[in-house]
PDB file of C-alpha atoms in Angstrom:
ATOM      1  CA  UNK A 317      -6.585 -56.762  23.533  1.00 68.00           C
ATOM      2  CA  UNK A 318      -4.949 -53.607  24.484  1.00 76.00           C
ATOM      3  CA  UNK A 319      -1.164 -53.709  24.008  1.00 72.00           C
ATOM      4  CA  UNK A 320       1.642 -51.183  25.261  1.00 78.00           C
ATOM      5  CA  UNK A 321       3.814 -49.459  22.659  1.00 81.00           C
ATOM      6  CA  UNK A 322       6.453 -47.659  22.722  1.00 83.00           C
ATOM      7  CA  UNK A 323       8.193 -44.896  20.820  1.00 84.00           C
ATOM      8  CA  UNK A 324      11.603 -44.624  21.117  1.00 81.00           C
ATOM      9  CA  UNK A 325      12.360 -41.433  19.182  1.00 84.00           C
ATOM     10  CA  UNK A 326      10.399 -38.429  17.737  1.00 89.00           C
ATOM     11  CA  UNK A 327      11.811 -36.971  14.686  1.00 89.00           C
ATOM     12  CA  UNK A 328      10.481 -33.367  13.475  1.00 92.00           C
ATOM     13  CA  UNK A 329      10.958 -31.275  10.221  1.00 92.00           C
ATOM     14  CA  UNK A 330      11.586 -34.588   7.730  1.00 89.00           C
ATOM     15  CA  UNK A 331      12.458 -33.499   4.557  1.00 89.00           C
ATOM     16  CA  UNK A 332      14.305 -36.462   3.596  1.00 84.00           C
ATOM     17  CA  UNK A 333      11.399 -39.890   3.733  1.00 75.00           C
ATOM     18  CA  UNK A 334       9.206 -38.788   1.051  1.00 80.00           C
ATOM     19  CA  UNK A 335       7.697 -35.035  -0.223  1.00 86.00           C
ATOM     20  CA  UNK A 336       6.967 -32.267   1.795  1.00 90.00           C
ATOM     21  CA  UNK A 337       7.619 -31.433   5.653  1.00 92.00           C
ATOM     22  CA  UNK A 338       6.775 -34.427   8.151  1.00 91.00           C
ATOM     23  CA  UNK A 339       7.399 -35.251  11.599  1.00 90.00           C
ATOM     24  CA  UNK A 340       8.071 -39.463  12.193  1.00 87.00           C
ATOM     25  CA  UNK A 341       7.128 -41.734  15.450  1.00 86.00           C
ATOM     26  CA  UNK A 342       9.918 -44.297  15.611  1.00 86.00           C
ATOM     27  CA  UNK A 343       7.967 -47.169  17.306  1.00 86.00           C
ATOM     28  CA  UNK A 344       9.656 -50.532  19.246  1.00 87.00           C
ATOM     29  CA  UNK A 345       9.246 -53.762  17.989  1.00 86.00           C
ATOM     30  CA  UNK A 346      10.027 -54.156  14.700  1.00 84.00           C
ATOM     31  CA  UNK A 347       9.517 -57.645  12.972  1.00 84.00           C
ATOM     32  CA  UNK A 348      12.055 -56.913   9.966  1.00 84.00           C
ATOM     33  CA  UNK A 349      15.751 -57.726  10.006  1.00 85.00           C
ATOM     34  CA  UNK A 350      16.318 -56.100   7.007  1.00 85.00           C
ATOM     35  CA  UNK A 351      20.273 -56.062   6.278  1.00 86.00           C
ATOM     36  CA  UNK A 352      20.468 -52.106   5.850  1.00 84.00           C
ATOM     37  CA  UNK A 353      18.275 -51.410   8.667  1.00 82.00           C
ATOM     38  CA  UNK A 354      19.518 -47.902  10.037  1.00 83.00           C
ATOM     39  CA  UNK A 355      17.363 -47.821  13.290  1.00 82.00           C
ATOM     40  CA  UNK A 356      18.399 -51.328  14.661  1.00 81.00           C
ATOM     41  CA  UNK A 357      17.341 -49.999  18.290  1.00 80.00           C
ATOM     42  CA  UNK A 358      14.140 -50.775  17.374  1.00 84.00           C
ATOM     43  CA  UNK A 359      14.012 -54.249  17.026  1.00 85.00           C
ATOM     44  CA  UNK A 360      13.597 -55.591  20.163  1.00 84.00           C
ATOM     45  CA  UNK A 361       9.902 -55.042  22.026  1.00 82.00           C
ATOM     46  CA  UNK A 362      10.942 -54.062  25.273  1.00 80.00           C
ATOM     47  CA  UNK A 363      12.711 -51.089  26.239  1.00 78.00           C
ATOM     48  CA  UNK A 364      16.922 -50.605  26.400  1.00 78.00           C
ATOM     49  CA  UNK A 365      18.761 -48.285  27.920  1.00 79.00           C
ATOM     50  CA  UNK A 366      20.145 -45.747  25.348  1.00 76.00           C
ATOM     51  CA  UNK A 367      23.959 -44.621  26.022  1.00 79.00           C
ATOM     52  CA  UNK A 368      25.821 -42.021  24.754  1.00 80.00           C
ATOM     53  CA  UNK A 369      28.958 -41.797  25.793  1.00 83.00           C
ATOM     54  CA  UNK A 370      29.315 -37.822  24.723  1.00 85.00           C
ATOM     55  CA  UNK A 371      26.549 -37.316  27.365  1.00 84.00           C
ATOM     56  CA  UNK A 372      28.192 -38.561  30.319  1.00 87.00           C
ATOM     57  CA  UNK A 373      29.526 -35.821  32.400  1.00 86.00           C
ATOM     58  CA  UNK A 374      32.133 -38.494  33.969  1.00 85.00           C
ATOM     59  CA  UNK A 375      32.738 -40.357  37.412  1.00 86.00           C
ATOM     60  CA  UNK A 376      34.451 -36.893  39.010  1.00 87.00           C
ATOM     61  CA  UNK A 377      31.409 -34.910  37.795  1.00 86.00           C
ATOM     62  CA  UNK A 378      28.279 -37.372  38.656  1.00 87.00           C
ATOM     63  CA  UNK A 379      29.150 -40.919  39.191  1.00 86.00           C
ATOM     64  CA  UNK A 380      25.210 -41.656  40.490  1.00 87.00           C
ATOM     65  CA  UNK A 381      24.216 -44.158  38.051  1.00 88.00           C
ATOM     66  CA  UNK A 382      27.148 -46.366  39.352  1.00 88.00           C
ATOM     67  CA  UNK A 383      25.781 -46.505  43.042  1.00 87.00           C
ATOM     68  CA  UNK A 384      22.204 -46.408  42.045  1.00 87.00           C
ATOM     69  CA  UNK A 385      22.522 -49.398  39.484  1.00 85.00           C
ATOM     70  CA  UNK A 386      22.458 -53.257  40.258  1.00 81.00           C
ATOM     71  CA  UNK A 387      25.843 -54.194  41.414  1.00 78.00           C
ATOM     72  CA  UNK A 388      28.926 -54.229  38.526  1.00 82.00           C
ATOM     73  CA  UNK A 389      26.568 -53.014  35.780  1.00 90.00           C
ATOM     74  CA  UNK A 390      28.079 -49.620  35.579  1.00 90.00           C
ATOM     75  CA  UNK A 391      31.602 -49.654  35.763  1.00 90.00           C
ATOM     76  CA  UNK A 392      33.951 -46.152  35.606  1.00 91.00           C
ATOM     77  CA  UNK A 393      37.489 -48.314  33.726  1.00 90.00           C
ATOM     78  CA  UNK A 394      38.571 -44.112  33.096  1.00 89.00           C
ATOM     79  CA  UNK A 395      35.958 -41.375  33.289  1.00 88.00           C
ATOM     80  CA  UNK A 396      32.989 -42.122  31.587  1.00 90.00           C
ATOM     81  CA  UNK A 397      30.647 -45.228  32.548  1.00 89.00           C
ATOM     82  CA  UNK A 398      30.782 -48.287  30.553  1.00 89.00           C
ATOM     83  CA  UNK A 399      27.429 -50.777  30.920  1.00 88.00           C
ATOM     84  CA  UNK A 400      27.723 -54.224  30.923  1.00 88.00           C
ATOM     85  CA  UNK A 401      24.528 -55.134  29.341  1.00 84.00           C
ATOM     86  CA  UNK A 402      25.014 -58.974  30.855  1.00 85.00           C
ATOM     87  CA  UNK A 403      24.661 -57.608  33.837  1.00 86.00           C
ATOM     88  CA  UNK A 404      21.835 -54.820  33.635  1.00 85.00           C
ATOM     89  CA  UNK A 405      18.863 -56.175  34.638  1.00 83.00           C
ATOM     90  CA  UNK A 406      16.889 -53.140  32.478  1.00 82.00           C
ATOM     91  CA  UNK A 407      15.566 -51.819  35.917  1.00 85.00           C
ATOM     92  CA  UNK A 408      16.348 -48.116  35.067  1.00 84.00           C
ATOM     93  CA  UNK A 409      17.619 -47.237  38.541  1.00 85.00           C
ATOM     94  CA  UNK A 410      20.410 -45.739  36.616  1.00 85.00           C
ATOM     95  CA  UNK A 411      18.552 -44.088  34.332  1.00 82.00           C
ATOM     96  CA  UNK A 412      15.777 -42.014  36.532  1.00 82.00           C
ATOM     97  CA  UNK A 413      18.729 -40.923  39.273  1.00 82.00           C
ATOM     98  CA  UNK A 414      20.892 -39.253  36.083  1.00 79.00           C
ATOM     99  CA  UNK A 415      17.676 -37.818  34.511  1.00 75.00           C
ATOM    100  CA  UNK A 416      15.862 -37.026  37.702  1.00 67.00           C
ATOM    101  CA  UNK A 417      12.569 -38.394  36.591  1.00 59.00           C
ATOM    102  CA  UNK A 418      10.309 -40.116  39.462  1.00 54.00           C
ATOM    103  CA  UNK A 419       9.788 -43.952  39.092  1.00 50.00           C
ATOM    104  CA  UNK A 420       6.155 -43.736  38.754  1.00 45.00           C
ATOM    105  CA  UNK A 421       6.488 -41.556  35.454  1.00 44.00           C
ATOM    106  CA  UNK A 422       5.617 -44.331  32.583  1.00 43.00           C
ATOM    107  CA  UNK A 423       9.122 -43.864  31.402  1.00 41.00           C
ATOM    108  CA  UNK A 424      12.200 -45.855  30.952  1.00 41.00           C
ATOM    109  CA  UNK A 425      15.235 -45.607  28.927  1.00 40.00           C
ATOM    110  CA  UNK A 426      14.526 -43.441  26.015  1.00 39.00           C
ATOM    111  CA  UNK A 427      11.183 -45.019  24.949  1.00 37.00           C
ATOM    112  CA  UNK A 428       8.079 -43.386  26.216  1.00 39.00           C
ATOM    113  CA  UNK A 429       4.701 -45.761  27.027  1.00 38.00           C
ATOM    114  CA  UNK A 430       1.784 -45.109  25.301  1.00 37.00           C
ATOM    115  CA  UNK A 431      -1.441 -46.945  24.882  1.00 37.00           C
ATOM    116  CA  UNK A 432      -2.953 -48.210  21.584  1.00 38.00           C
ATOM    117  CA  UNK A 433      -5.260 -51.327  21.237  1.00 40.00           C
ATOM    118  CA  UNK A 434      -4.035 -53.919  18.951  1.00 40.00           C
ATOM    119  CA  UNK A 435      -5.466 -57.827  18.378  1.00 38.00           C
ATOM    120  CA  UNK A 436      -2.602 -60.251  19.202  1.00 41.00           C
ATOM    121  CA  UNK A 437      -2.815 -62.707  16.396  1.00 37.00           C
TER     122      UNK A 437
END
């Protein structure tokens, strides 16, 4: 059976997860819920929309995930947007009008598609 996965972060130049010089796929869907976990992002299967708040240029500035985004899922209480996740419906509107990628690029959030084939057991 050929399953979707998706990476969620690419991390190059590792000197710190074992010897020598490595670069690390961070991969969705986890099955652990270890205590320390650092990378809790990765839990869930599906993608999430990644937020951070230094990023946001502000309402003055931009202000197009607001109008692009399922109605009072982006909210502007002072400058910068604040998501209510109860209310996103994880369509990325907001996220390919901010970034400028097209819809039909297999992208969403922060997580990028790719194919591997796997046997659901």
């Amino acid at each position: 059976m050929e399953r979707d996965t998706y990476v969620f972060n690419i991390q190059h130049y590792s000197l710190h997860d074992g010897p020598g010089i490595r670069t690390i796929l961070f991969l969705k869907g986890c099955p652990m819920r270890c205590r320390w976990c650092c990378n809790p992002e990765s839990q869930k299967y599906e993608p999430e929309i990644s937020y951070v708040e230094q990023k946001c240029i502000g309402r003055t500035e931009c202000g197009f995930c607001q109008k692009e985004a399922p109605k009072g899922s982006i909210s502007f209480p002072e400058e910068k947007a604040v998501i209510d996740m109860k209310q996103c419906s994880s369509c990325f509107s907001c996220y390919f009008v901010v970034s400028g990628w097209e819809r039909s690029k297999k992208v969403g959030g922060s997580c990028q598609k790719r194919r591997s084939k796997s046997s659901n057991q």
